[in-house]
Short mmCIF file of C-alpha atoms in Angstrom, two decimals:
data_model
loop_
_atom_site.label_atom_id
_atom_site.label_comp_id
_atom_site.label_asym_id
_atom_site.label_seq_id
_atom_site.Cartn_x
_atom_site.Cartn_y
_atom_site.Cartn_z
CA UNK A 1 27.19 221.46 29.08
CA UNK A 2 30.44 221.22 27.02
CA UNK A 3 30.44 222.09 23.55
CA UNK A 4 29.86 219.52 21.52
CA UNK A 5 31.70 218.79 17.61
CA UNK A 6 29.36 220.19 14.79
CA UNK A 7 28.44 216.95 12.50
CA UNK A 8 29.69 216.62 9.14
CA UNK A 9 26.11 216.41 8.35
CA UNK A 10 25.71 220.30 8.80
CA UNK A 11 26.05 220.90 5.19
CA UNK A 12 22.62 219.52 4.75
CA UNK A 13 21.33 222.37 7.39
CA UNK A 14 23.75 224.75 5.54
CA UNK A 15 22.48 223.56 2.28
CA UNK A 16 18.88 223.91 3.19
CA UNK A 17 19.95 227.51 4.28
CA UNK A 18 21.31 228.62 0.96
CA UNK A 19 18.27 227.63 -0.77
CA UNK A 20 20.39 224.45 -2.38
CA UNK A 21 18.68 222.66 -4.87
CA UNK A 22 21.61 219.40 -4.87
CA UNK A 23 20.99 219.17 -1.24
CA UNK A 24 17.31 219.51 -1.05
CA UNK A 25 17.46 216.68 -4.06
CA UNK A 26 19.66 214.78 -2.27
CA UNK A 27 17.33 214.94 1.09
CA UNK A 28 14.48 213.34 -1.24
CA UNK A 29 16.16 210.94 -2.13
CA UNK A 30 18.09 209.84 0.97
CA UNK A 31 15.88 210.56 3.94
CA UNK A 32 12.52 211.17 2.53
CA UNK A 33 12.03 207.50 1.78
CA UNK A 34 12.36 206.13 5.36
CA UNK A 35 9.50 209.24 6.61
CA UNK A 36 7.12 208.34 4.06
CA UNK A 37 7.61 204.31 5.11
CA UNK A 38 7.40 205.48 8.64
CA UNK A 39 3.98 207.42 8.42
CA UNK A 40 2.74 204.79 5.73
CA UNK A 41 2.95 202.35 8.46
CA UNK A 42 1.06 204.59 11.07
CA UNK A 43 -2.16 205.40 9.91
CA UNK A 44 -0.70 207.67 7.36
CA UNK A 45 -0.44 207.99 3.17
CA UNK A 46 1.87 209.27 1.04
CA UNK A 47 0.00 213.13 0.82
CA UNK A 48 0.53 213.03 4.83
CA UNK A 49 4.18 212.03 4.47
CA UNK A 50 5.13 215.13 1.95
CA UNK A 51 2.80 217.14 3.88
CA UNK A 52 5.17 216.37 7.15
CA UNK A 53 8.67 216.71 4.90
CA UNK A 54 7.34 219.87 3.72
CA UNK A 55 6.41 221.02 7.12
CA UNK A 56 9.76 219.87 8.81
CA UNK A 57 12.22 221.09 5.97
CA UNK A 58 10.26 224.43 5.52
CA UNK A 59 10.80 224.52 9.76
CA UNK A 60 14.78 223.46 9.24
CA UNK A 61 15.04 225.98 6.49
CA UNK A 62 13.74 228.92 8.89
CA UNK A 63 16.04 227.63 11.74
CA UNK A 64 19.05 227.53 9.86
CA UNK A 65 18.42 230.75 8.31
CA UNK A 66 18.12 232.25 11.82
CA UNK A 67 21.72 230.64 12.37
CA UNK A 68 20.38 228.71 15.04
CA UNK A 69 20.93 225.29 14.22
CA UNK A 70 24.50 223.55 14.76
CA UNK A 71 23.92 219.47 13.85
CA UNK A 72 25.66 217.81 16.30
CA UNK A 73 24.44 214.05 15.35
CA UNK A 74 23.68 212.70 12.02
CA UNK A 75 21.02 214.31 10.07
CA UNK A 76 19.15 211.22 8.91
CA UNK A 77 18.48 210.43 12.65
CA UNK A 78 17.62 214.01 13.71
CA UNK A 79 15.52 214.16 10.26
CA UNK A 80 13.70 211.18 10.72
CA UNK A 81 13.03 212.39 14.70
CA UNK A 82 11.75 215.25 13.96
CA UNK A 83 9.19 214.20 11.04
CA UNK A 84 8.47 211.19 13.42
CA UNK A 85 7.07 213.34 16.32
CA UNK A 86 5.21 215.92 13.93
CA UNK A 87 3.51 212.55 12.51
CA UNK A 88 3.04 211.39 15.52
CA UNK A 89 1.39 215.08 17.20
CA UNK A 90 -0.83 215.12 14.57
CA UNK A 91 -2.41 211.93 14.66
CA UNK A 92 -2.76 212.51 18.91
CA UNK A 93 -4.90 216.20 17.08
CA UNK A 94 -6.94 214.37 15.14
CA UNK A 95 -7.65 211.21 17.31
CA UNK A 96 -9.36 211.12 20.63
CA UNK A 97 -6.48 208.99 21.79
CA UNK A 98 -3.25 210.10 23.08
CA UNK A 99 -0.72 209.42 21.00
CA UNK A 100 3.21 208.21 23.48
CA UNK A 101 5.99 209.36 21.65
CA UNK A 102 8.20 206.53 22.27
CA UNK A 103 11.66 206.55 21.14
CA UNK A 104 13.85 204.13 20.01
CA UNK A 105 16.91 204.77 22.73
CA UNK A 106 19.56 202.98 20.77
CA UNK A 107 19.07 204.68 17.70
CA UNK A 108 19.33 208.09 19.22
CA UNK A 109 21.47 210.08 20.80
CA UNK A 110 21.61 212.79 23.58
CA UNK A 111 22.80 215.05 21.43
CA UNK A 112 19.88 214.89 18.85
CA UNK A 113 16.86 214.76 21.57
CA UNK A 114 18.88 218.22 22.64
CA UNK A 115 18.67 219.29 18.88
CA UNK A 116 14.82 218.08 18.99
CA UNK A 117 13.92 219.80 21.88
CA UNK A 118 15.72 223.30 20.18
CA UNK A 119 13.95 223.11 17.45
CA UNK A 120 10.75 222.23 18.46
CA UNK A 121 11.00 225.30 20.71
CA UNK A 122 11.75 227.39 17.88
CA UNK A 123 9.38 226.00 15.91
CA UNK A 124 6.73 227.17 18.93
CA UNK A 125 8.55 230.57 19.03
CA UNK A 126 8.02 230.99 15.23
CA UNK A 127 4.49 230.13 15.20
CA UNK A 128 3.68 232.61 18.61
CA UNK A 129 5.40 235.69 16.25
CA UNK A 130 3.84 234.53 12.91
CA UNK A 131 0.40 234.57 14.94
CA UNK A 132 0.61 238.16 16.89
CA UNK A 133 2.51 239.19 13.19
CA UNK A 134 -0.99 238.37 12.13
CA UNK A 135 -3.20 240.44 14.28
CA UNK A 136 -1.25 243.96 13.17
CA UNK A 137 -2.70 246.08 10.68
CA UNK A 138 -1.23 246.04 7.13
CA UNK A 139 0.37 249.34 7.63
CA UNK A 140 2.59 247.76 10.31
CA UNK A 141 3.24 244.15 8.54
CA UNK A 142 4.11 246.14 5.42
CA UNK A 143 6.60 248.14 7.24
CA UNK A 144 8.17 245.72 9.57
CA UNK A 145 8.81 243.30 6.54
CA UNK A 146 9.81 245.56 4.63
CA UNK A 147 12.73 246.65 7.67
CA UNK A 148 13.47 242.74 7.56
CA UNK A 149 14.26 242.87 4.09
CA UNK A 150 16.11 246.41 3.88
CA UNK A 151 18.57 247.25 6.91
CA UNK A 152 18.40 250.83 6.22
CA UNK A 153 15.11 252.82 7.43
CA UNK A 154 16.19 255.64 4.77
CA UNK A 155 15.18 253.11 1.93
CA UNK A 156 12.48 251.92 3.88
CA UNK A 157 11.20 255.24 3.96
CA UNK A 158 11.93 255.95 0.51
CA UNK A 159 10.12 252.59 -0.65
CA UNK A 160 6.67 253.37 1.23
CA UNK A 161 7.16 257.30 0.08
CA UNK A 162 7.14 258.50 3.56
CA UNK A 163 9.58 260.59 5.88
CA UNK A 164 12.30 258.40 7.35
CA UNK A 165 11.02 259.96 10.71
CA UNK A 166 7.67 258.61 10.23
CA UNK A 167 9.27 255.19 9.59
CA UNK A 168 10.93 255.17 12.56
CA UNK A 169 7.98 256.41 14.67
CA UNK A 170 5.75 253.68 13.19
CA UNK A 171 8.44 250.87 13.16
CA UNK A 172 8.37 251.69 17.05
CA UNK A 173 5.02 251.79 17.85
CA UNK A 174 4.76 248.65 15.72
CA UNK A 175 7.28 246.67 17.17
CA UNK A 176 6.00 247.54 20.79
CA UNK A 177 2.76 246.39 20.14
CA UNK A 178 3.85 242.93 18.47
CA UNK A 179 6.24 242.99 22.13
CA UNK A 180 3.30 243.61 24.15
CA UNK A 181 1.19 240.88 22.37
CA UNK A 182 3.44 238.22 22.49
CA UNK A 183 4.34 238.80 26.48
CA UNK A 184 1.04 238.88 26.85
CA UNK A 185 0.52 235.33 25.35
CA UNK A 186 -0.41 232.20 27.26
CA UNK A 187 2.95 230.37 26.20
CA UNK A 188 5.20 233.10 26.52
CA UNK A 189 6.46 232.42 29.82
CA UNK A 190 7.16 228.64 28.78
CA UNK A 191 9.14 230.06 25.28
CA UNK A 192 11.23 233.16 27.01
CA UNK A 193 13.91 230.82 28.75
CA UNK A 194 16.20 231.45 26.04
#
């Protein structure tokens, strides 16, 4: 696969990244219009519409901050794509019916179904650690966020007033069992590929 030009549109992932309020605004008011026509038109409201916006961009916002997400086609169609098949999955939840995903081939490109596909798989990836994250015990979520949020294990220590041996001990024993329960998962073997 040859590397392909990053899109001037990557300042809107960048943007989203840094928490930008200009370019969240100016999301709203260029993009969001078209999603909330789209699921208006498809057995959808206006509360669904946000609902899917606030889903996608929350989604884009963790991707980006995970430095995982290069644009390499125009945001409005990758946008639009994405909120378009969450819309879509949700109605085929709710229904009986399944719901074909049918895409419009000349408005996109190869290069944004690629983008798609990336980050609906981290988008499954997130969801499979947020779950297991779950099941620990709030000794463990404490101290693994807390080692997200502060590189060094001597403040973590310090913070939760324990040795930094302990830490370390527990941060292990932690981690292994999040490991363990995610392997162990029914879609793990489908989400390890990468």
């Amino acid at each position: 696969m040859s590397k392909t030009k990053v899109h001037p549109d990557q300042k809107y992932i960048d943007g989203l990244a840094a928490n930008d309020s200009v370019i969240i605004q100016s999301i709203y008011k260029k993009y969001v219009p078209k999603v909330v026509m789209f699921i208006m038109n498809n057995s959808g409201d206006r509360d669904h519409a946000q609902d899917v916006v606030q889903e996608v961009l929350i989604l884009l916002f963790n991707q980006a901050k995970a430095n995982s997400l290069e644009l390499t086609c125009p945001f409005d169609a990758y946008f639009f794509l994405l909120c378009k098949r969450k819309w879509l999955n949700e109605l085929k939840k709710t229904s009986n019916k399944g719901v074909t995903i049918i895409e419009d081939a000349v408005s996109i490109n190869e290069s944004a179904l690629e983008l798609i596909g990336q980050t609906e798989e981290f988008d499954e990836k997130q969801q499979l650690f947020d779950t297991m994250f779950q099941k620990l015990g709030d000794k463990c979520k404490e101290l693994l966020k807390l080692s997200f949020e502060i590189k060094s294990m001597e403040e973590v220590a310090e913070k939760l007033n324990v040795t930094y041996g302990y830490v370390r001990k527990k941060k292990s024993l932690c981690v292994g069992q999040l490991t363990q329960w995610i392997q162990e998962a029914k879609n793990f073997n489908s989400l390890k590929n990468d």
